[in-house]
Coordinates of C-alpha atoms and ligand atoms in Angstrom, one line a residue:
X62 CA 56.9 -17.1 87.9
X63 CA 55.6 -14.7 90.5
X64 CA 51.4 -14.3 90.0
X65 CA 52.0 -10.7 89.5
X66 CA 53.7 -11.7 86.4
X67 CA 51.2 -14.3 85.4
X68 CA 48.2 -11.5 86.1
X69 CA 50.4 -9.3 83.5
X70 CA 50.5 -11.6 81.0
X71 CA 47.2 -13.2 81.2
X72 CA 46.0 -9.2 80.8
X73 CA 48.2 -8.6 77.8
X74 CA 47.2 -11.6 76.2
X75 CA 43.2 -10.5 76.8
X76 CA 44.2 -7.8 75.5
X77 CA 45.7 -8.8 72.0
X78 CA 42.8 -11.4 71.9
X79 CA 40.3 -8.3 72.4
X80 CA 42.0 -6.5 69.4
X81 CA 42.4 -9.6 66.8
X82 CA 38.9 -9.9 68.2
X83 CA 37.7 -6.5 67.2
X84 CA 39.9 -6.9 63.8
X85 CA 37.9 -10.1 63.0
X86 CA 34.7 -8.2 63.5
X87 CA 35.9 -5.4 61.4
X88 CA 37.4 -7.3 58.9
X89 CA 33.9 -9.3 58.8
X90 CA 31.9 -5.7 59.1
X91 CA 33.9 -4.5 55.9
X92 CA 33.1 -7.7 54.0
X93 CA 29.7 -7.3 54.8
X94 CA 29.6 -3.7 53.3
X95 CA 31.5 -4.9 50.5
X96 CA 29.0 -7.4 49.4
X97 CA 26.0 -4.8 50.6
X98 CA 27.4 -2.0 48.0
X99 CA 28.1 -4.8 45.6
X100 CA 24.6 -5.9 45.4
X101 CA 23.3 -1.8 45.6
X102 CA 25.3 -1.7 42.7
X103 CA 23.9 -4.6 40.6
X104 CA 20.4 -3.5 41.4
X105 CA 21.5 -0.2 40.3
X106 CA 22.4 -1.6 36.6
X107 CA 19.5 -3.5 36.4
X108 CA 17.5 -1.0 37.4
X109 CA 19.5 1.6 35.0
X110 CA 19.0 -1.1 32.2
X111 CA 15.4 -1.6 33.5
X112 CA 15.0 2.0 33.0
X113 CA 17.1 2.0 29.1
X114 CA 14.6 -0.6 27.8
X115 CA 11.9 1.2 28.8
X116 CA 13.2 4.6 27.2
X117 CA 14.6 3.1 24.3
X118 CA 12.2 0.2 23.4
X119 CA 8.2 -0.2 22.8
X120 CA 6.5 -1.5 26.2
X121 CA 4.9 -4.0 23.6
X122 CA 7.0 -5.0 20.9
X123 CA 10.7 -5.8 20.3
X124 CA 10.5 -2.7 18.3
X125 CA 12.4 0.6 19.3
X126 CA 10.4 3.6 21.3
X127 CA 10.2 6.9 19.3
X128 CA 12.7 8.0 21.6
X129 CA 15.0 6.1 20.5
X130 CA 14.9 7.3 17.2
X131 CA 14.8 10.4 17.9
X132 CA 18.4 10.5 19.5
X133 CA 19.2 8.0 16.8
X134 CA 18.0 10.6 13.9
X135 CA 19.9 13.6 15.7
X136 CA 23.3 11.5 15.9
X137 CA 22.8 10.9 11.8
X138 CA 23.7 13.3 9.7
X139 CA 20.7 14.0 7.2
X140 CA 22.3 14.5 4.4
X141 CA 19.8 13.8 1.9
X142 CA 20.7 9.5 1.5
X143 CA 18.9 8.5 4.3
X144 CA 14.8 7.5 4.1
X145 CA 12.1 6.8 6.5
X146 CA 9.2 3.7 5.9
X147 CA 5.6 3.3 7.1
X148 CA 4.3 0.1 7.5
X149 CA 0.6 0.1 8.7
X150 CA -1.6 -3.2 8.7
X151 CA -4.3 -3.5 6.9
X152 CA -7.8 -4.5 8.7
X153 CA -5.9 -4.5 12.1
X154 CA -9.2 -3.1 13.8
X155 CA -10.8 -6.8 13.0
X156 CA -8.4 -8.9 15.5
X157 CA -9.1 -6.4 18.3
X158 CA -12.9 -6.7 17.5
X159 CA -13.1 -10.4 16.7
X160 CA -10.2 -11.6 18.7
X161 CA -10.4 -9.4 21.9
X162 CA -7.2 -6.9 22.7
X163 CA -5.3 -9.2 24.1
X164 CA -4.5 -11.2 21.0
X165 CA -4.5 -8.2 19.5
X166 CA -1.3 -7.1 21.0
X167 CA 0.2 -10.6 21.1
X168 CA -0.4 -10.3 16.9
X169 CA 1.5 -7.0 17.4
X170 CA 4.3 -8.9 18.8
X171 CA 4.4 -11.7 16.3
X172 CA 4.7 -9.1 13.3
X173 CA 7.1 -6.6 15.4
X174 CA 10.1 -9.8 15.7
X175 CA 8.9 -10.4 11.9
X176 CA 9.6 -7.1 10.6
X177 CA 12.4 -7.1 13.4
X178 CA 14.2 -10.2 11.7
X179 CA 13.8 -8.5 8.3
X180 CA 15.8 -5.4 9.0
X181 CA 19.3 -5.1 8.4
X182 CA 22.0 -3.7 10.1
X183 CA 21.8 -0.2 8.8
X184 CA 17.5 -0.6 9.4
X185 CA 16.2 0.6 12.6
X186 CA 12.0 -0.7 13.4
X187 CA 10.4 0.9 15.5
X188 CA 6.6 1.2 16.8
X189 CA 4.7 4.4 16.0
X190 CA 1.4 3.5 17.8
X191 CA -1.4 1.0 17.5
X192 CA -0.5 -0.9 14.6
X193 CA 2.0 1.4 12.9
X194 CA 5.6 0.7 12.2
X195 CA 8.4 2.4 10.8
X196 CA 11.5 1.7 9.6
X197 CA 14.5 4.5 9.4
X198 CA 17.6 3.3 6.1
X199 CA 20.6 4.5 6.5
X200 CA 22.7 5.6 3.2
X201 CA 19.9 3.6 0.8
X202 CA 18.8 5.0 -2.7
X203 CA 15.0 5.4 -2.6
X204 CA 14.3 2.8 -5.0
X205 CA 16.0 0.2 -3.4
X206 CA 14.1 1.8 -0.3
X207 CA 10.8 1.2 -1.8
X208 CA 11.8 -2.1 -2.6
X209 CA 12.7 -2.9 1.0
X210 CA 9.7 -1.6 1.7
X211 CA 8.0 -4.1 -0.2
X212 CA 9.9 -6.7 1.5
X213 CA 8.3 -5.8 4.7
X214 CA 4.9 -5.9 3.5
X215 CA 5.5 -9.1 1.9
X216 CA 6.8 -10.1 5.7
X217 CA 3.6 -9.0 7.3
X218 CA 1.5 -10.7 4.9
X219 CA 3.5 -14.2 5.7
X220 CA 3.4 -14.3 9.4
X221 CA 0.5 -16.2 10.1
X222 CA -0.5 -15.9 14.0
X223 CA -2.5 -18.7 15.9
X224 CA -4.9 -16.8 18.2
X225 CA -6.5 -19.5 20.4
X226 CA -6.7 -22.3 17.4
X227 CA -7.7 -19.9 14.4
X228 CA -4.8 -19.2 11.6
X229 CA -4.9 -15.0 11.5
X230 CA -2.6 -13.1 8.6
X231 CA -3.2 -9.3 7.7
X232 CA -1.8 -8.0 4.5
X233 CA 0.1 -4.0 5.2
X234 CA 0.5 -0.8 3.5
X235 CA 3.5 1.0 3.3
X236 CA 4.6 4.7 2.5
X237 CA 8.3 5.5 1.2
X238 CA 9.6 8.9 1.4
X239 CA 13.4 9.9 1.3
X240 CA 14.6 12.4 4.1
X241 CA 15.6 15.1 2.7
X242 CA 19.0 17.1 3.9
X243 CA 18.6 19.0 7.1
X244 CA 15.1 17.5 7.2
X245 CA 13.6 16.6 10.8
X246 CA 12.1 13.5 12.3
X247 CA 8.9 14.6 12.7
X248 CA 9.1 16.1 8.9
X249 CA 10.8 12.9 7.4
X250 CA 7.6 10.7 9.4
X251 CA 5.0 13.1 8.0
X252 CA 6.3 12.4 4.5
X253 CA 6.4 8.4 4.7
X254 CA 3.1 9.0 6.4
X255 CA 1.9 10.7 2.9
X256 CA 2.6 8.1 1.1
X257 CA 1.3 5.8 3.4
X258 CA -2.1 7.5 2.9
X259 CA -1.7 7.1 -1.0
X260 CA -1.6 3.1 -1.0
X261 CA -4.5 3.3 1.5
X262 CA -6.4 5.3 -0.9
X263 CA -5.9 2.4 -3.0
X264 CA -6.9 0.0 -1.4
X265 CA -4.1 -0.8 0.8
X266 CA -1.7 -3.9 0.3
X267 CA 0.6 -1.9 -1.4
X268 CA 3.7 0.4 -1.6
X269 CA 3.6 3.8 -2.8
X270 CA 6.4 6.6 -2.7
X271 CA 6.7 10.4 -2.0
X272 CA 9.4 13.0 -3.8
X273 CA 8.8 15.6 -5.1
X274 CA 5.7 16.6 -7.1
X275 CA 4.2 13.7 -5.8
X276 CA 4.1 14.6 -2.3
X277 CA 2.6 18.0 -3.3
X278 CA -0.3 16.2 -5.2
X279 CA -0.9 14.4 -1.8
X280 CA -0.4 17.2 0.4
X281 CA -3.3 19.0 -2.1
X282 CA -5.4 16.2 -2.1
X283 CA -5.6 16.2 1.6
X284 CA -6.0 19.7 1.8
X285 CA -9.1 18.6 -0.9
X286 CA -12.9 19.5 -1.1
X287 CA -14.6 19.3 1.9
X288 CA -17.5 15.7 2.0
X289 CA -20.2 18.2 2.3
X290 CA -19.1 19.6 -1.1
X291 CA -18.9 16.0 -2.8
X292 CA -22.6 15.1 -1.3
X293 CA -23.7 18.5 -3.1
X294 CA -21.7 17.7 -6.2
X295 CA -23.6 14.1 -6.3
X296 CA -26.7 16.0 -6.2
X297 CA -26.0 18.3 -8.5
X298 CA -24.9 15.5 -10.9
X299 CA -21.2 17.7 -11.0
X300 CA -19.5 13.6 -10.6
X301 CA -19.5 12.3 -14.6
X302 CA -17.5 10.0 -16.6
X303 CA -14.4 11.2 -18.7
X304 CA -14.0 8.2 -21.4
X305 CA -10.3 7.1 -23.3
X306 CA -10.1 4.9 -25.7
X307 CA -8.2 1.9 -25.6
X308 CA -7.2 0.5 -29.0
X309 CA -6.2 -2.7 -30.8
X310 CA -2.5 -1.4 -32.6
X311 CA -2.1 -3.9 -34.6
X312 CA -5.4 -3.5 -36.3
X313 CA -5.8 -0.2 -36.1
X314 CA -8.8 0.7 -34.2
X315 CA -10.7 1.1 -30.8
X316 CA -11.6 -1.8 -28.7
X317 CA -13.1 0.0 -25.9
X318 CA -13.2 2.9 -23.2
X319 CA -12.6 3.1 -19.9
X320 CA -15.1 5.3 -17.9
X321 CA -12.8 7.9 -15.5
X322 CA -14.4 9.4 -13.2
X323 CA -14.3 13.7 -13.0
X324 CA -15.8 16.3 -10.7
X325 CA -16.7 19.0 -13.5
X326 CA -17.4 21.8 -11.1
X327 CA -19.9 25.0 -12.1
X328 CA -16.9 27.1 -12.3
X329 CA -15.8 25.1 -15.5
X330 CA -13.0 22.9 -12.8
X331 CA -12.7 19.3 -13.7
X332 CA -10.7 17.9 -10.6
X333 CA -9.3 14.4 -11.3
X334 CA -10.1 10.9 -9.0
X335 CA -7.2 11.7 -7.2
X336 CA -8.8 14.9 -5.1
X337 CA -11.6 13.1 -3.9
X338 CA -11.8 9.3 -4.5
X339 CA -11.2 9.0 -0.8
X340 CA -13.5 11.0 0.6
X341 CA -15.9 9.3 -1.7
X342 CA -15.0 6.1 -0.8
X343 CA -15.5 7.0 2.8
X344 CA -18.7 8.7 2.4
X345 CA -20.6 6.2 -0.1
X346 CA -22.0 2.7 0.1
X347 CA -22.0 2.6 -3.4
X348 CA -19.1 0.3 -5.4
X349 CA -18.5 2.2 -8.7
X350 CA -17.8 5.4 -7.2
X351 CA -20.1 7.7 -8.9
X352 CA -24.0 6.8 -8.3
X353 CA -24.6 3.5 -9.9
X354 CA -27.4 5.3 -12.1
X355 CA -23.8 7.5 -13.9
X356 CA -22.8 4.2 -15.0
X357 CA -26.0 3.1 -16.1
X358 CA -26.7 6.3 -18.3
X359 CA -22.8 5.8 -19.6
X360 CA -23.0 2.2 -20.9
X361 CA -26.7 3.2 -22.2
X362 CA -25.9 5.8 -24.2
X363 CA -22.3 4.9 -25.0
X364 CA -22.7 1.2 -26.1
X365 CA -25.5 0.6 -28.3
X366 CA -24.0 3.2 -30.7
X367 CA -20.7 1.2 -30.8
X368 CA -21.4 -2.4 -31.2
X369 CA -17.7 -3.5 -31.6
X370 CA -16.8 -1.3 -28.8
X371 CA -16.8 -2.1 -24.6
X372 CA -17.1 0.1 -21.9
X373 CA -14.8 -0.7 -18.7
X374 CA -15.6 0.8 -15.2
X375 CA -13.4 0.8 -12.3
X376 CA -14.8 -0.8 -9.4
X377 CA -13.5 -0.2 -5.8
X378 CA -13.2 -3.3 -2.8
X379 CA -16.8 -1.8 -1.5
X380 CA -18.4 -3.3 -4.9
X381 CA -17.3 -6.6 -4.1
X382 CA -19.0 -6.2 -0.6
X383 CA -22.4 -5.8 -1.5
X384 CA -24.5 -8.2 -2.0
X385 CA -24.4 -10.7 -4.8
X386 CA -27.6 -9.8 -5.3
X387 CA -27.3 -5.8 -5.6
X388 CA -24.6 -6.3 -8.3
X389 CA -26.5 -8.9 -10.5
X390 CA -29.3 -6.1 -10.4
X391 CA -27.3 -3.7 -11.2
X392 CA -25.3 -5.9 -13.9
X393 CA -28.6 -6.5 -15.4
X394 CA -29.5 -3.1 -15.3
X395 CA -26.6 -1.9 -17.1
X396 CA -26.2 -4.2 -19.6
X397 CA -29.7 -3.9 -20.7
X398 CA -30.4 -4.4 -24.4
X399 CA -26.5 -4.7 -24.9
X400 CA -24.7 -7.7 -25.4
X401 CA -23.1 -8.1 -21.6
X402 CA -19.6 -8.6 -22.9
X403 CA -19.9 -4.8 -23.6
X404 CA -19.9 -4.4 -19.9
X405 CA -15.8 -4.5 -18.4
X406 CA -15.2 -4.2 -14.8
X407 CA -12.0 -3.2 -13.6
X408 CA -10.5 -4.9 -10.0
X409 CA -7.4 -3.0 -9.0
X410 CA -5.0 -5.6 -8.7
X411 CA -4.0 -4.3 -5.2
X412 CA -7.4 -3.7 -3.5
X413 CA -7.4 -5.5 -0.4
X414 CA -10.1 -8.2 -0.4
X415 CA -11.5 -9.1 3.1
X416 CA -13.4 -12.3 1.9
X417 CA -11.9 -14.0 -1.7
X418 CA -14.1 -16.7 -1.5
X419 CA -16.9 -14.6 -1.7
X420 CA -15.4 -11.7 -4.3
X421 CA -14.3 -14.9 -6.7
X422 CA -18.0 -16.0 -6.5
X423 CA -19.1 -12.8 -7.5
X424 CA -17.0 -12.3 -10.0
X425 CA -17.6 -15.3 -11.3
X426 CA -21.7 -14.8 -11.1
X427 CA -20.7 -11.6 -13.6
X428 CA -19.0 -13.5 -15.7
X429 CA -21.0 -15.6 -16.0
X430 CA -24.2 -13.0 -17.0
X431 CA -21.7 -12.1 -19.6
X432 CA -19.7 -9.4 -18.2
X433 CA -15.7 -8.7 -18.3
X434 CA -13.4 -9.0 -15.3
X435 CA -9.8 -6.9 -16.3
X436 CA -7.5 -7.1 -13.8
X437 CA -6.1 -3.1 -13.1
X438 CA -2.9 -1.7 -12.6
X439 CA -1.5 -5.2 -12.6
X440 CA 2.1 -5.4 -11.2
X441 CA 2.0 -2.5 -8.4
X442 CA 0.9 -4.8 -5.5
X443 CA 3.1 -7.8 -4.0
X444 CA 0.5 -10.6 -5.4
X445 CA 0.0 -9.7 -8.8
X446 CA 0.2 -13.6 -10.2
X447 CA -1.6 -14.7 -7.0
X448 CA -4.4 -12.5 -8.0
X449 CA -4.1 -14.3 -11.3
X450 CA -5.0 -17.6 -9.8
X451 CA -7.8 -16.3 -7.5
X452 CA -9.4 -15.0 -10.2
X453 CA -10.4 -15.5 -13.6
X454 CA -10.1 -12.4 -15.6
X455 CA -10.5 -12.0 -19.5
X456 CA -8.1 -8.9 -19.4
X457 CA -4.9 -7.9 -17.6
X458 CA -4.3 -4.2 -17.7
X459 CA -0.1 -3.6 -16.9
X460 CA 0.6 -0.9 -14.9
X461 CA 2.3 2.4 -16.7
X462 CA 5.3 1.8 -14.5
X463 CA 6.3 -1.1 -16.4
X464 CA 5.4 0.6 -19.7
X465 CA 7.3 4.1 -18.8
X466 CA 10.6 4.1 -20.4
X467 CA 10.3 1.0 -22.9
X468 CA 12.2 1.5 -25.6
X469 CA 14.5 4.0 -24.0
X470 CA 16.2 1.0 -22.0
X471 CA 15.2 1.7 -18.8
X472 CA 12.6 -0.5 -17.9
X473 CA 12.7 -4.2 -17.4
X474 CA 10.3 -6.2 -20.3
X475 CA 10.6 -9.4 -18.2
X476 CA 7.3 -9.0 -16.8
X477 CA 6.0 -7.9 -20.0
X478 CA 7.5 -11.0 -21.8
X479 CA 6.2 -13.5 -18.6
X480 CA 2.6 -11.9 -18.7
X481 CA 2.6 -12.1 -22.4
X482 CA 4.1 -15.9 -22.5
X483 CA 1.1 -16.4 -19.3
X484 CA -1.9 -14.5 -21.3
X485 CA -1.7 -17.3 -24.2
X486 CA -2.1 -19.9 -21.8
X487 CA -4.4 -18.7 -19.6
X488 CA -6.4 -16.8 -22.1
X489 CA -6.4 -13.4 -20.9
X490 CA -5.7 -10.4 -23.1
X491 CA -3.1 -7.9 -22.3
X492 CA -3.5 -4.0 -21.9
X493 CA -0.6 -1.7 -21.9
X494 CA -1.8 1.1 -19.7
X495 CA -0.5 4.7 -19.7
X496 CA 2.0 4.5 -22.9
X497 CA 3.6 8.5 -23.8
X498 CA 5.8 7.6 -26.2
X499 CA 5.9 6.2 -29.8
X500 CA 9.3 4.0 -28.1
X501 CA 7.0 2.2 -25.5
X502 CA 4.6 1.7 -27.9
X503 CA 6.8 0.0 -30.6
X504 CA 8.7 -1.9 -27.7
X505 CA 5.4 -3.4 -26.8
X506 CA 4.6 -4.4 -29.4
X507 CA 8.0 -6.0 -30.2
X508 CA 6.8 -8.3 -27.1
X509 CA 4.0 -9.2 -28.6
X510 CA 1.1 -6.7 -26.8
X511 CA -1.2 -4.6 -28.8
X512 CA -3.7 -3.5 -26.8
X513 CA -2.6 0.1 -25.4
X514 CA -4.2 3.1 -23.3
X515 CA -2.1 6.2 -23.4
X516 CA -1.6 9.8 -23.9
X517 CA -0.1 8.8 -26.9
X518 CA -3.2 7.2 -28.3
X519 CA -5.9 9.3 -26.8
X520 CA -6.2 11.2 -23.6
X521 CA -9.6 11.0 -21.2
X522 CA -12.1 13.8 -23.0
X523 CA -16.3 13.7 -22.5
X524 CA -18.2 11.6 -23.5
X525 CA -19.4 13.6 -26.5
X526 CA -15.7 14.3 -27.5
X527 CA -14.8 10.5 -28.1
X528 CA -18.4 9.4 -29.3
X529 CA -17.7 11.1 -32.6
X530 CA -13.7 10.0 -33.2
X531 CA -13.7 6.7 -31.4
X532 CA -14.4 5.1 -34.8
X533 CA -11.7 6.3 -36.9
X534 CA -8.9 4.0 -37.3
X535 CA -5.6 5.3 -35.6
X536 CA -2.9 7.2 -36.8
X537 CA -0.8 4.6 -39.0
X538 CA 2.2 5.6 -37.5
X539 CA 0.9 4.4 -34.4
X540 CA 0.1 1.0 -36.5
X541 CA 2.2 -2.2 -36.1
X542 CA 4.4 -2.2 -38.6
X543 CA 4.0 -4.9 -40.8
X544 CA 7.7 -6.8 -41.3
X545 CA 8.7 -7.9 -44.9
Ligands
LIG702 P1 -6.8 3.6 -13.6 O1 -8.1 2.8 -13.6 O2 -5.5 2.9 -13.7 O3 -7.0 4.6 -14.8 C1 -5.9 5.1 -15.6 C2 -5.4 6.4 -15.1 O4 -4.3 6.7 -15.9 C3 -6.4 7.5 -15.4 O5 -6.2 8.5 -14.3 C4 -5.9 8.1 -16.7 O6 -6.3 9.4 -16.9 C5 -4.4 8.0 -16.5 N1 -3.7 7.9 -17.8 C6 -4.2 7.4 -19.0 N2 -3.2 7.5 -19.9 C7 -2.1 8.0 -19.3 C8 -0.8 8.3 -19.8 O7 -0.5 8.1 -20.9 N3 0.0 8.9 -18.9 C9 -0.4 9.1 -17.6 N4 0.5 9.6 -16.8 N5 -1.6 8.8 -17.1 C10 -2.5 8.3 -18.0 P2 -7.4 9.2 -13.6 O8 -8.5 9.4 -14.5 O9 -6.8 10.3 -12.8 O10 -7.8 8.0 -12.6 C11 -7.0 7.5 -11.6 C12 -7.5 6.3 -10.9 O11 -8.7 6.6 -10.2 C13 -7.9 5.2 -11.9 O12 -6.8 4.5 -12.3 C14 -8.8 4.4 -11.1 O13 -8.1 3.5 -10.2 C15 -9.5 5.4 -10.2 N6 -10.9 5.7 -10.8 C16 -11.2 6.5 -11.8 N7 -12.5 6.5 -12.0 C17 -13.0 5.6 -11.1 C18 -14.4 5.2 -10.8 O14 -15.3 5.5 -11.5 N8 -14.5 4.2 -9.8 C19 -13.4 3.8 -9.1 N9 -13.6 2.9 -8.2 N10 -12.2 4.2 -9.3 C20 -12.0 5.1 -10.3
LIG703 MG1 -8.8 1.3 -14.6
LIG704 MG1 -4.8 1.3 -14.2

């Protein structure tokens, strides 16, 4: 083989080296920008889901972001079945002061997977702000709505959070409204958020509902008197007490009145509790609504004349925050020269109570001068027989929404029966509250309860109005009747 040959070959095969060569580093070059775009891409998605959760969740909770819902509301069609809750802890301000902010958003958390695990699969949570939740139903009737929200109130109240070695629980509100067809977000929140403001107004631990001429009531009363008008009404002594009897039907006469509180204004106006308990609450240290000296005049003039009769006043979660001994002087005070079991105070069975110890041991300091604890509007909170076992009471008032409808078959008397069955053991007497109709009245008393408050019986009317009727014996056909 000549070398000229040789140098040939040797320069072809340096050449086909040189090219597999320069394949190999292509090949190895592509490979690498195969794996480079593959990881630009994953950090893409992450960063695209990164970017998702942010949009579509709360930066704090599990919950959704308001975002979320929105696109979520405008992709369901509001056709009138859908409904919108407000969940809103009670006392929440007291872990951030007590606890610092820190735990304050770590109990945030803790409720947010609570309510979160509650939902179903037609529920959406999400977090309004601070300590506000909602909750937007899909195709739900609104009373099964209000009972849902019930549920999550009672899930708020359960979830007990450790925050650094001390057990924390808050009780909630909630507000129900339905969405109405066609209605927006914005709309549907500011009705829930209505209602919400009605079981705060309350007292709060509770669930209250908007339709109708409900919400309108709420809208007016926000849209109410003005505080400066109420300090000049408590100066011009325009706050008073409206009294309705509350009678014994199966003997036939009065047992009592309950002092309700009005705002007669100069122009002849009488505005009901409703218009301006809230403001009043807000604006006064004082526990019975009105001035403490209203009451005092009340139970003066109004009890000695009736010997057999009591007088109950409605007492707000600020009474049971004064000091034991502002209410013992003031329990004397208004029970002077009577015999103290003339003297009723009325607990609304869903006022939220910061300290029970210390409400239990004032009630029981009242009782114990004599006084009468009823327990009010009992079965419209979550707790009603725990409140039962906190506290000794001598009378249990039931809410009209179990007495509405009795006799008509539309309301459930289990409760009635239970609370009846419980009221002989426990030695409590029963109080059918709001009753319209001649039906509800009989039905009651078919269970057993006698005692009744209604419309039916009597309506709230001045003082002077009821001091001359109170003692004449009701109507007979409002009598038990007696059975042969
Ligand atoms: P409450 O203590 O449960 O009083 C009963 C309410 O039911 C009264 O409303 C009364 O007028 C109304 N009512 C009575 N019979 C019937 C009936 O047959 N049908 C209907 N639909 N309603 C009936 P009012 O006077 O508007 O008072 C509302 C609430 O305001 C009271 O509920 C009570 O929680 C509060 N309140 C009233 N006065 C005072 C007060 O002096 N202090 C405090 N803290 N709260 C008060
Ligand atoms: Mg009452
Ligand atoms: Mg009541």
């Amino acid at each position: 083989m000549s070398t000229a040959l040789i140098m040939t070959g040797l320069a072809a095969l340096g050449a086909f080296v040189g090219l597999m060569g320069r394949m190999v580093l292509r090949c190895r070059g592509a490979a690498d920008e195969i794996r480079a775009l593959r990881e630009r891409n994953d950090a893409l998605v992450a960063e695209n889901g990164r970017l998702l959760t942010m949009v579509e969740f709360d930066d704090l909770t599990a919950a959704r972001s308001r975002r979320y819902l929105r696109e979520l509301f405008a992709r369901t069609h509001q056709d009138g079945s859908n409904a919108m809750i407000f969940v809103d802890l009670d006392e929440f301000k007291s872990v951030n002061d007590g606890f610092g902010h820190r735990a304050g958003d770590g109990f945030l958390r803790r409720i947010a997977e609570a309510l979160h695990r509650e939902c179903r699969e037609t529920e959406t949570l999400f977090r309004h702000g601070g300590d506000e939740f909602c909750i937007y139903l899909r195709a739900v009737a609104l009373d099964e709505a209000a009972r849902r929200a019930e549920a999550f109130v009672r899930v708020v109240h359960r979830t007990e959070v450790d925050l650094g070695g001390v057990k924390v629980r808050r009780t909630a509100s909630a507000g129900v409204a339905r969405i109405d067809a066609g209605q927006d977000m914005m709309g549907a929140l500011y009705h829930a958020d209505e209602a919400l403001y009605a079981a705060k107004q309350v007292g709060g631990n509770c669930v209250r509902v908007t339709e109708g001429e409900t919400l309108k009531t709420m809208i007016a009363r926000r849209t109410g008197p003005r505080a400066e008008d109420l300090a000049e009404a408590i100066r011009r002594e325009e706050i008073t007490y409206y009294v309705q009897p509350i009678y014994d039907t199966r003997a036939g006469r009065a047992v009592g009145v309950e002092a309700l509180m009005r705002w007669v204004r100069s122009d002849g106006d009488v505005l009901l509790p409703a218009k301006f308990i809230d403001m009043m609450t807000r604006s006064r240290q004082g526990g019975l609504l009105p001035p403490d000296s209203v009451s005092v005049d009340l139970a003066q003039s109004f009890c000695p004349a009736h010997e057999q009769l009591y007088c109950a006043f409605n007492i707000s979660a600020r009474f049971l925050e004064r000091s034991v001994e502002d209410n013992m002087d003031f329990a004397r005070t208004l029970t002077r020269g009577l015999d103290p079991s003339q003297v009723v105070l009325e607990l609304v069975e869903s006022t939220a109570i910061r300290n029970t110890e210390r409400a239990r041991e004032m009630l029981q300091q009242l009782r114990a001068h004599g006084l009468r604890i009823a327990l009010d509007d009992f079965g419209t909170g979550f707790s009603n027989f725990e409140r039962l076992q906190q506290f000794e009471v001598d009378i249990v008032k039931i809410d009209r929404r179990f007495v509405r409808g009795l006799g008509a078959g539309q309301a459930d008397r289990g409760i009635l029966r239970a609370l009846h069955a419980l009221s002989r053991d426990m030695g409590f007497s029963v109080i059918a509250e709001g009753v319209e109709t001649a039906e509800e009245l009989r039905a009651l008393q078919e269970i057993g309860i006698y005692n009744a408050q209604g419309y039916l019986l009597g309506r709230p009317e001045t003082v002077s109005y009821w001091q001359s009727r109170i003692a004449q014996p009701l109507s007979p056909g409002f009598c038990l009747r007696k059975t042969a």
